[in-house]
Structures are given as C-alpha cells and as structure tokens.
Short mmCIF file of C-alpha atoms in Angstrom, two decimals:
data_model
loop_
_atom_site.label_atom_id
_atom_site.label_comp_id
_atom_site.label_asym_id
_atom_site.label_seq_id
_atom_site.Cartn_x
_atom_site.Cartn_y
_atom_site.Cartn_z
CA UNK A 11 117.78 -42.94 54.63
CA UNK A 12 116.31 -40.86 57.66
CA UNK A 13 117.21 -41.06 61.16
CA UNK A 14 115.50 -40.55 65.22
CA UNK A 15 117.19 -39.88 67.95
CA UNK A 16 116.01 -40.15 71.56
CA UNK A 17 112.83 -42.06 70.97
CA UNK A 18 111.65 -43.57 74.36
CA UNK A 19 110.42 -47.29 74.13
CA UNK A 20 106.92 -47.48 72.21
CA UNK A 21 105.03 -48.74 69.67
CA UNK A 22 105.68 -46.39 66.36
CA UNK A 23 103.45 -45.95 63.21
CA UNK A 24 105.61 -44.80 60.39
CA UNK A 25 104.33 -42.88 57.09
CA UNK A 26 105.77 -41.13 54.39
CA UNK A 27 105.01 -38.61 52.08
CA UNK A 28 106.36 -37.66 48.41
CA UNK A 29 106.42 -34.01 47.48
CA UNK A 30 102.47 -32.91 45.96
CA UNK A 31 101.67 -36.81 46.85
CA UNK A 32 99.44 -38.10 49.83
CA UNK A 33 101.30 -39.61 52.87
CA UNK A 34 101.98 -43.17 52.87
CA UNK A 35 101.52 -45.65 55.90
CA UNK A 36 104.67 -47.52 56.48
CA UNK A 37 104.01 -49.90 58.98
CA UNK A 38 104.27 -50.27 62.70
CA UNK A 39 107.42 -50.52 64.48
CA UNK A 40 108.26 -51.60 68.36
CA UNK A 41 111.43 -49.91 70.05
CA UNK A 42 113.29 -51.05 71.30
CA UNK A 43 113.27 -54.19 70.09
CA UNK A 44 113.54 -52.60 66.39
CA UNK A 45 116.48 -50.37 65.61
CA UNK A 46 117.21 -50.67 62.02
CA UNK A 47 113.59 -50.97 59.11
CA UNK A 48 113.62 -50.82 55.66
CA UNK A 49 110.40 -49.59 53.69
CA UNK A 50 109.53 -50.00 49.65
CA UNK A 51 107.07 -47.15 48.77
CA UNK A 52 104.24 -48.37 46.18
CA UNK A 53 104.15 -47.30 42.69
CA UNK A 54 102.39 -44.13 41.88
CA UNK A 55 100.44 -42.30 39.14
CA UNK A 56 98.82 -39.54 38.44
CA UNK A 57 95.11 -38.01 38.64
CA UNK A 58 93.98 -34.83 36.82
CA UNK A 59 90.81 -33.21 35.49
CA UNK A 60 88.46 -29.98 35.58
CA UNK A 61 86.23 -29.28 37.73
CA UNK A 62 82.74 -27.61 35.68
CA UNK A 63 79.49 -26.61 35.97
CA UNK A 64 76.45 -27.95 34.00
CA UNK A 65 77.21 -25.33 31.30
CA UNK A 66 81.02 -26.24 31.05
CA UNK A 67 81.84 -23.32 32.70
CA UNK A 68 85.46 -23.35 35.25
CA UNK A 69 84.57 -23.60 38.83
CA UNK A 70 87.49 -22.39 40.62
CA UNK A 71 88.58 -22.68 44.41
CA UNK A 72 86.30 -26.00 45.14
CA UNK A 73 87.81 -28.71 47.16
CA UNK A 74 88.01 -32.31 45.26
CA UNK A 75 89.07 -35.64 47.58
CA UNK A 76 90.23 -38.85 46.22
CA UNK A 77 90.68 -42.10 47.93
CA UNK A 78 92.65 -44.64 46.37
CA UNK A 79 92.70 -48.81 47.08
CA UNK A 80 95.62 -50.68 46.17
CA UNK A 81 98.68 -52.32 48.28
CA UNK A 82 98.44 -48.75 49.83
CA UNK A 83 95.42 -46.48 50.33
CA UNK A 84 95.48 -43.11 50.24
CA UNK A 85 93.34 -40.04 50.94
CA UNK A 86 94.04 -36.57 49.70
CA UNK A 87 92.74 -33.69 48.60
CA UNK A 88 93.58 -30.74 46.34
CA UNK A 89 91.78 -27.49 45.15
CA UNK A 90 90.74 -26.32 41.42
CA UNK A 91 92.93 -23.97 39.75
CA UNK A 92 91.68 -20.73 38.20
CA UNK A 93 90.72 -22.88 34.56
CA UNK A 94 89.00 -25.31 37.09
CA UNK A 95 91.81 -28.05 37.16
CA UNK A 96 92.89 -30.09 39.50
CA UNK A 97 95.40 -32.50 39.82
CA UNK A 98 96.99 -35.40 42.31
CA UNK A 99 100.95 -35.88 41.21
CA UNK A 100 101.40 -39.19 42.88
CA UNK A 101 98.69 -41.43 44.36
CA UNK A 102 99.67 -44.68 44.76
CA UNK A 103 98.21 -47.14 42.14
CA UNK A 104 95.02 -49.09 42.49
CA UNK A 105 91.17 -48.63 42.65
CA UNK A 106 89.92 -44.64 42.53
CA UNK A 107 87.18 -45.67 45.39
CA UNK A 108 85.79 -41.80 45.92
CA UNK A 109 86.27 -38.76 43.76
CA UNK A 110 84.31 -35.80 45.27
CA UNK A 111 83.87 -32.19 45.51
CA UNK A 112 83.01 -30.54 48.90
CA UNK A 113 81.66 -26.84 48.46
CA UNK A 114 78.74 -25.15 50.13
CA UNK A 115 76.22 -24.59 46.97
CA UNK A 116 77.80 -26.99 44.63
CA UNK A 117 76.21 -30.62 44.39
CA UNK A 118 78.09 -33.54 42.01
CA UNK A 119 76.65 -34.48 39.19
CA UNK A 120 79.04 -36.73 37.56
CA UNK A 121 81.69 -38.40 37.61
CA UNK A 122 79.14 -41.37 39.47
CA UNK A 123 82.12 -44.60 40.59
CA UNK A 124 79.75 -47.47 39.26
CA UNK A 125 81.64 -51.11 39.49
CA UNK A 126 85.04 -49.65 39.25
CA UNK A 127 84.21 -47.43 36.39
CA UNK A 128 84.03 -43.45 35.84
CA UNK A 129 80.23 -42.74 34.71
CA UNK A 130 79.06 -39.96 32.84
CA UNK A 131 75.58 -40.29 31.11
CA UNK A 132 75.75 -38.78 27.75
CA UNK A 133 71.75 -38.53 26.55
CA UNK A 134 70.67 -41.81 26.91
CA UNK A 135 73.51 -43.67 27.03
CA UNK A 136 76.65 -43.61 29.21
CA UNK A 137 80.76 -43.18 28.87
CA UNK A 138 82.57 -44.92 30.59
CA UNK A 139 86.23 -45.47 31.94
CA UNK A 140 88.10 -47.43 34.77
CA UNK A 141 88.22 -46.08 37.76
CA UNK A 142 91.76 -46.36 38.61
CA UNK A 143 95.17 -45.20 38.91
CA UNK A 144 98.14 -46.53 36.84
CA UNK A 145 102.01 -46.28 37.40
CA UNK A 146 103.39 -43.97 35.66
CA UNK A 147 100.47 -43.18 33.86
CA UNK A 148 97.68 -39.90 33.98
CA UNK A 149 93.95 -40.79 34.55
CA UNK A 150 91.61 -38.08 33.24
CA UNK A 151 88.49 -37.18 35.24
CA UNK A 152 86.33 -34.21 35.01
CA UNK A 153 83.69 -33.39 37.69
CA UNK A 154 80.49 -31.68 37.25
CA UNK A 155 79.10 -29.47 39.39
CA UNK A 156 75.03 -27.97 39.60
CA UNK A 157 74.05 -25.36 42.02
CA UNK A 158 71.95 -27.57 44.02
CA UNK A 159 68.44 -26.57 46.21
CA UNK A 160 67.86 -26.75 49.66
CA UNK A 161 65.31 -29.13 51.33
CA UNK A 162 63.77 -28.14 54.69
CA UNK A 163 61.31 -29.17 57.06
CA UNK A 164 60.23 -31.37 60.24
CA UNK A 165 58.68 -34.82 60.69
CA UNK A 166 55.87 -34.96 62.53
CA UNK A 167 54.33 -37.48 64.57
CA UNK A 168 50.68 -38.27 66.25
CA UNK A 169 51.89 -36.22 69.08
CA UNK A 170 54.00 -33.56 67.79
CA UNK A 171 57.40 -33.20 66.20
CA UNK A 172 60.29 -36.39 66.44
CA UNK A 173 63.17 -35.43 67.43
CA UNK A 174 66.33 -38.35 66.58
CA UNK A 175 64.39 -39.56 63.00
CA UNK A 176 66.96 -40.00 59.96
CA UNK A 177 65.40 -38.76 57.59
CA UNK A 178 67.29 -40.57 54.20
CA UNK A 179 67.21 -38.87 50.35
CA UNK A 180 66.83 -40.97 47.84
CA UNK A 181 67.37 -40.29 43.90
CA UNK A 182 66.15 -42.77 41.16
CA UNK A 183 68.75 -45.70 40.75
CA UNK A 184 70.00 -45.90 37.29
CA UNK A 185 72.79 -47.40 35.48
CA UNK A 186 75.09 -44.89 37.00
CA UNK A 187 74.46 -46.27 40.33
CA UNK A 188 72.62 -45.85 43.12
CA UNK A 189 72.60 -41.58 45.14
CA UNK A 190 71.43 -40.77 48.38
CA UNK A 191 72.06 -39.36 52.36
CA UNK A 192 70.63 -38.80 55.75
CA UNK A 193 70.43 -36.42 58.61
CA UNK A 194 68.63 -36.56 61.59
CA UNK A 195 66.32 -34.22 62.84
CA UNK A 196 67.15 -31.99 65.82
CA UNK A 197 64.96 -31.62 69.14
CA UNK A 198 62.22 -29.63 67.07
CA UNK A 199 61.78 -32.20 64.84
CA UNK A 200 63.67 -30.26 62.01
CA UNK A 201 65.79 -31.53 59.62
CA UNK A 202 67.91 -29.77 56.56
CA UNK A 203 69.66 -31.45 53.38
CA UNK A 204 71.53 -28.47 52.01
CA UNK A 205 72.62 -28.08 48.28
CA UNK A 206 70.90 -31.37 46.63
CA UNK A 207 71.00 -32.30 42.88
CA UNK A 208 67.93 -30.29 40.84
CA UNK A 209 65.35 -33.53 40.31
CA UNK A 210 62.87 -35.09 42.21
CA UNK A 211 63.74 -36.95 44.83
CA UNK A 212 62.32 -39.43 47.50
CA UNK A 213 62.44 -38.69 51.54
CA UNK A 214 61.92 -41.73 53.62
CA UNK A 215 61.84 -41.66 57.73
CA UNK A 216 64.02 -43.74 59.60
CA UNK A 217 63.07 -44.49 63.52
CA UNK A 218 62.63 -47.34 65.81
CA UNK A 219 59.12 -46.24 67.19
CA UNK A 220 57.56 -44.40 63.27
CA UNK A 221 56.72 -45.41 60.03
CA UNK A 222 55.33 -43.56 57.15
CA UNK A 223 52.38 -44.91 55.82
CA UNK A 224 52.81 -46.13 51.88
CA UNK A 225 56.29 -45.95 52.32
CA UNK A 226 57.75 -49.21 51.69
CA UNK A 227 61.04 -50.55 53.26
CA UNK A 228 62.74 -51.44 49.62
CA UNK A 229 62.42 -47.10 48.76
CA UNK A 230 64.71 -48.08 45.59
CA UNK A 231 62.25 -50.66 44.07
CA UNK A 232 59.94 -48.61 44.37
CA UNK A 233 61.71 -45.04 42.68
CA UNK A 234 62.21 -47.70 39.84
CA UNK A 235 58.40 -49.02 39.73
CA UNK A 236 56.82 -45.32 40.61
CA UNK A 237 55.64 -46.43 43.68
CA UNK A 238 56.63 -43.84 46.29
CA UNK A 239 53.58 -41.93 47.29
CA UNK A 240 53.34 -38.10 47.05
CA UNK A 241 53.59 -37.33 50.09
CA UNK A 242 57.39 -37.94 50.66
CA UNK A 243 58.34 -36.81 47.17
CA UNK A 244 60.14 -33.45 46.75
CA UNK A 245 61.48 -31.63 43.11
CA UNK A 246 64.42 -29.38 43.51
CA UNK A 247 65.27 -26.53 41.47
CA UNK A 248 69.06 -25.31 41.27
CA UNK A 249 69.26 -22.83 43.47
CA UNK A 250 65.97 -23.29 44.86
CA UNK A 251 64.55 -23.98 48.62
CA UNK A 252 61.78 -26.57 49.03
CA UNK A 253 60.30 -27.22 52.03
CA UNK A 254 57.90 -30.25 53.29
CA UNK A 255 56.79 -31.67 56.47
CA UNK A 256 56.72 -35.71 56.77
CA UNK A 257 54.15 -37.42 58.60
CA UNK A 258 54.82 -40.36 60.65
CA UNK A 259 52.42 -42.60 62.75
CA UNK A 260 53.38 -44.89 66.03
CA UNK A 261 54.33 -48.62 65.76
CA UNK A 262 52.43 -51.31 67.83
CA UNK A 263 53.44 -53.39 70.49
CA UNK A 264 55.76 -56.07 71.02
CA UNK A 265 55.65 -58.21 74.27
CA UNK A 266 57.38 -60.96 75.21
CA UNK A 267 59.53 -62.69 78.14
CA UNK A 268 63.34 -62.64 78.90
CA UNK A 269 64.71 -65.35 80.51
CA UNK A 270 68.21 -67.15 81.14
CA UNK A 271 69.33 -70.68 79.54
CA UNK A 272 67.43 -72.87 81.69
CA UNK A 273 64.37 -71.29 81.41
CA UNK A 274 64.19 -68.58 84.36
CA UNK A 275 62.72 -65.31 84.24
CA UNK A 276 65.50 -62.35 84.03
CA UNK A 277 64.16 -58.99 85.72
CA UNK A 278 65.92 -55.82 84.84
CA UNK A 279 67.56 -57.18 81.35
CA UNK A 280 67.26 -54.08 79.03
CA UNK A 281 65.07 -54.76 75.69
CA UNK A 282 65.27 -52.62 72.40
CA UNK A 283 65.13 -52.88 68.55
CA UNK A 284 68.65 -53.40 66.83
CA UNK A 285 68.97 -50.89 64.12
CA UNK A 286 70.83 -52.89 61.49
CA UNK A 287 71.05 -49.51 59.34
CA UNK A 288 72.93 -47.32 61.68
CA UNK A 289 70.18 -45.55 62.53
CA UNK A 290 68.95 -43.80 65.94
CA UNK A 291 69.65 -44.94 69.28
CA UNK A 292 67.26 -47.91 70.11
CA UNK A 293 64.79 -46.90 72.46
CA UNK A 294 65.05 -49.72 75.88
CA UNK A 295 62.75 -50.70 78.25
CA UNK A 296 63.42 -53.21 81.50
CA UNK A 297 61.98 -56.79 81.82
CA UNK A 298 59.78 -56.73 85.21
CA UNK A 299 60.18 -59.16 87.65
CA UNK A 300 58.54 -62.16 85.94
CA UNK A 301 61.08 -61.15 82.99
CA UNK A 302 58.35 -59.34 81.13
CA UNK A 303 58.69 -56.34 78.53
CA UNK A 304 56.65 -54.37 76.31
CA UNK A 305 57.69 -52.60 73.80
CA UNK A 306 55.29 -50.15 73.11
CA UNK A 307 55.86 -48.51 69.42
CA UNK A 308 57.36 -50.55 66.74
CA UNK A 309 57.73 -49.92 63.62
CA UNK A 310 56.67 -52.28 61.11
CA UNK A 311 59.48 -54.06 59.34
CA UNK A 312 60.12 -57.76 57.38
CA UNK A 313 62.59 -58.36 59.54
CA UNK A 314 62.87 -56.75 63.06
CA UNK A 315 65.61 -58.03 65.64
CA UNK A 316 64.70 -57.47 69.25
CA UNK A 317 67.75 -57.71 71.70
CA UNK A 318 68.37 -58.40 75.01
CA UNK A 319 70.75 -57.08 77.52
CA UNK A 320 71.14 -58.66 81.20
CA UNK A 321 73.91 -56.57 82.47
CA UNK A 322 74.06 -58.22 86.05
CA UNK A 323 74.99 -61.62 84.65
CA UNK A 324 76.86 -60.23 81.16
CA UNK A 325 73.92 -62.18 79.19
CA UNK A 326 72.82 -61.03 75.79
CA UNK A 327 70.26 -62.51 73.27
CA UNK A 328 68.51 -61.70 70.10
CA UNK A 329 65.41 -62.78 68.12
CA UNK A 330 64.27 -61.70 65.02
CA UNK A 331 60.46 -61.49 64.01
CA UNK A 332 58.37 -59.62 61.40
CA UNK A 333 56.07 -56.27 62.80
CA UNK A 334 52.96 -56.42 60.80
CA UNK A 335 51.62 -53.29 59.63
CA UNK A 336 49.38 -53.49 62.07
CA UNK A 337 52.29 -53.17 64.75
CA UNK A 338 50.95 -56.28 67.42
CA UNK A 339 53.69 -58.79 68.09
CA UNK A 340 52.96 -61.40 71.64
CA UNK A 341 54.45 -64.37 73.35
CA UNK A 342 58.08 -63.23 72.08
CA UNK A 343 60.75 -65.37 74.19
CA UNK A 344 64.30 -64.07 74.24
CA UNK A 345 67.00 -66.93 75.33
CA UNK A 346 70.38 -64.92 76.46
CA UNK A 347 73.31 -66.53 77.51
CA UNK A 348 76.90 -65.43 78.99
CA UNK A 349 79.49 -63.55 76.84
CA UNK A 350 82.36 -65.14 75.94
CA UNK A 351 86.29 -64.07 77.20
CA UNK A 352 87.35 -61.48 74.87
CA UNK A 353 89.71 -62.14 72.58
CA UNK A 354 93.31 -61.56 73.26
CA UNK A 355 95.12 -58.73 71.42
CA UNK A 356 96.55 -59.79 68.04
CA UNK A 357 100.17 -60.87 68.58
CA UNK A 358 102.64 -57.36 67.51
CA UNK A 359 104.42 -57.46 63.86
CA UNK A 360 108.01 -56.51 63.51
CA UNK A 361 109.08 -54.76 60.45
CA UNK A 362 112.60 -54.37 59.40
CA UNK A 363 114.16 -52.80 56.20
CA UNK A 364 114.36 -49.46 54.70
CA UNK A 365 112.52 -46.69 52.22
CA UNK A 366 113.72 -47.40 48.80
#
C-alpha cells in the first residue's frame, strides 16, 4: 500500500518502480474526485548479455538501452560490467523494440531487431531469435561493438556552401534489415557523422531547394542494384576519418495561383514545399496581389506537395505534383479552405484500485 498526504487538487500521473527494474506508468488520477486507486503491475522478465568487440573481446563501462512493448512499455538503461555483461532484472514482458549501445568510438554491429527477431549474420547466413521478453524467463542477447570511422565534410551548392541540408547515411539493406542516420549541416555547410560502421556506405542530400545529380530518391534500391554513383559513396575504416564534399545543384521553378473556394485570388497566403520526411524547414514565399507565387528552387521529386497558408482567413490547402528533373512546374492552382473547430479535449479517465 503507499500513502500522500496534502496533495492540492490536480491531475496526477502515477508510476512505479521495482528494485534494478525500469519505472512503470500507472495511470492518471484526478483529486479530488479520486481518493482511494488500486494498480496491478505487469509481469516481468529478465534481459542479459555481453557486450564485445569484433574480436570477442569485453567492452566494459558502455551504456546499453532497451525499450520494451507490451501492456506496459518501458525504457531503461544499464552499463557493462568489467566481463562486458549487462543485465535488466525486470522489464516488463513484451516486444524488445530497441537494444543499443551509446559510447563515443563504439558503433553496433549486431544484434540488428529485424521483424521481431534478434539478428546476427553468421558467414552467409543468419541466427536468429525472438526479440522479446518472457515472464519469468531470461532472454540472452550479446551486442557487438567495432571502433567505427569518422565521416566529415560540407555540401556544396552552385553558390557556395548549404547550410540546413540533412545529409542521410545509408548502408546496404540486407536480410538483417535496413541501417542508416542524418545530421544537418551547420551555417558553413559542414556536416559530421561520428563513429560509423567500417564499410562503404551511401550519403544522400536532403533539402527543399538541392538535389544531387544521379542520386535517385529510392537510395535503398539502388545500394541493392549498385546504382549509387561515386560521387556520394564513402568506405570507412575502423578507426579511420574520411572526408568528402557533396555537390548539390538548384531546383527549378514552380508557379502557380492561390486562391479561396470560390475562385478569388488570396494575396499574402504563405507557399512552401511540405517535407513529408522530417526534413529542413520549408523555405515560404507570399502570393502577390493577384494570388501569385513562385517558387524559385525545387527540387525534383515523384511526388512533391506544395502547401498553402492564408493566415488572415485561417485557410490552408495542398496539391501535390511531380518536379521533373528539369525543375519547371506552371499554372499550379492551390484551392484552401477554412480550418475546422478543434477538437475538444478527450473526456478525463478515472482509475481506482491498488498496486498488487
């Protein structure tokens, strides 16, 4: 049983935590119309494993995180022990969604979380297990470790560095799963991906107004069908610094007209490209008084959606239309219309019982 005194009238989140286990939410509680709850922690198990390098040599002192996906999730975290083990005493049971290390100088080599299961490639063939944690039971897991490289260097356009590019590493897709991450470079144009797996792998820029030429959109296809041009290609060496600069060129145009349900022209409405990747900021320009815009560098995609922002009447619109290589897109007409109310707030849940 456990106890509060003096609480003032609010809305409480409750969590628990078992001794060498992650904390557990509870559930949400409303005082004072609550007084009295009763909670029923989930099932646990246990996860345990060493942490090595390529050579199957202990790596001590690293930081490994686990998230878990059952009734409960969980996130915790736990360091290596001097013979490189590492252990979780009670996660709750379900899915093992992320099992990673987080060092400076180390990269992760294996276990790779493919379709629920614990990967390791053995030669030419792979072991696997599920990835998950059992009541009562102990899931084994070792992690490999490489001292990964360093890749450095700056994307450059027709008129100097970009600052605000992702710049997105890629690694050949395999049966394993699929490996990469971004960064974005700074206001030089400079961007670093610190400690990455020994291997080549494929850099592809990311930006509402570039494009690298022979780059295609689909990079993975084309790691799998050798298709990725030189020039945004890298090898790293463990322990090793590479650096390479990435070349970019300007998108076209795209012009068009802005204008309201029935047809009238909508001055001042602010026009960009969405980035449906979670990229950079879109870069906006303002429709003119005839409801006119111009966007002058696009870069070409299959699929680009131009929005629409009239902030005056709360209008918004969207249209989505393919950039040809050749970046020229005209006569684009974007229809917005009003917002609706927002939503109301979902209705509060009481919870009543105790931890058992």
């Amino acid at each position: 049983r456990f106890h509060f005194e003096n609480v003032p009238p609010t809305s409480l989140e409750l969590r628990a935590a078992l001794e060498q286990g992650p904390g557990f939410p509870l559930g949400r509680v409303v005082l004072p119309d609550v007084d009295y709850v009763e909670f029923t922690l989930p099932s646990t198990g246990r996860l345990t494993g060493r942490v090595l390098d390529t050579e199957g040599n202990a790596v001590a002192g690293v930081t490994v995180a686990v998230e878990t996906q059952g009734p409960t999730e969980s996130h915790s975290t736990a360091r290596s022990g001097r013979d490189g083990r590492y252990a979780f005493e009670s996660l709750p049971e379900g899915w093992i969604r992320r099992l990673r290390v987080f060092d400076e100088g180390w990269t992760q080599i294996a276990p790779l979380l493919d379709r629920n299961q614990l990967a390791y490639r053995e030669g030419e063939t792979w072991r696997r297990s599920p990835a998950m944690v059992v009541e009562g039971e102990t899931t084994e897991a070792d992690i490999v470790l490489s001292r990964g490289g360093d890749v450095r260097g700056r994307v450059i356009g027709p008129d100097g560095p970009v600052a605000g590019a992702q710049v997105w590493r890629f690694r050949k897709p395999d049966r394993g799963g699929q490996d990469w991450r971004s960064t974005v470079t700074d206001e030089q144009g400079c961007f670093e991906l610190l400690a990455e797996p020994p291997g080549p792998l494929a850099l592809q820029v990311r930006h509402p107004a570039y494009f690298q030429p022979g780059v295609p959109e689909n990079i993975h296809g084309a790691l799998l069908r050798g298709e990725v041009p030189e020039s945004a290609l890298v090898t790293v060496a463990a322990g090793g610094d590479v650096a390479i600069d990435l070349q970019v060129e300007a998108g076209g145009s795209v012009r068009g007209r802005v204008t309201d349900e029935s047809g009238a022209p909508l001055s001042g409405a602010e026009v960009g490209v969405q980035q449906s990747y979670g990229g950079p900021v879109p870069v906006y320009v303002r429709t003119d008084a005839d409801g006119r815009f111009e966007l002058a560098r696009v870069a070409p995609r299959k699929r680009a959606t131009i929005m629409a922002n009239h902030w005056a009447s709360r209008s918004s619109g969207t249209v989505t239309v393919k950039v040809p290589p050749e970046g020229l897109v005209e006569g684009l007409d974007i229809v917005v219309a009003p917002a609706g109310d927002p939503q109301d707030e979902p209705p509060r849940i009481e919870v009543r019982g105790q931890v058992v």
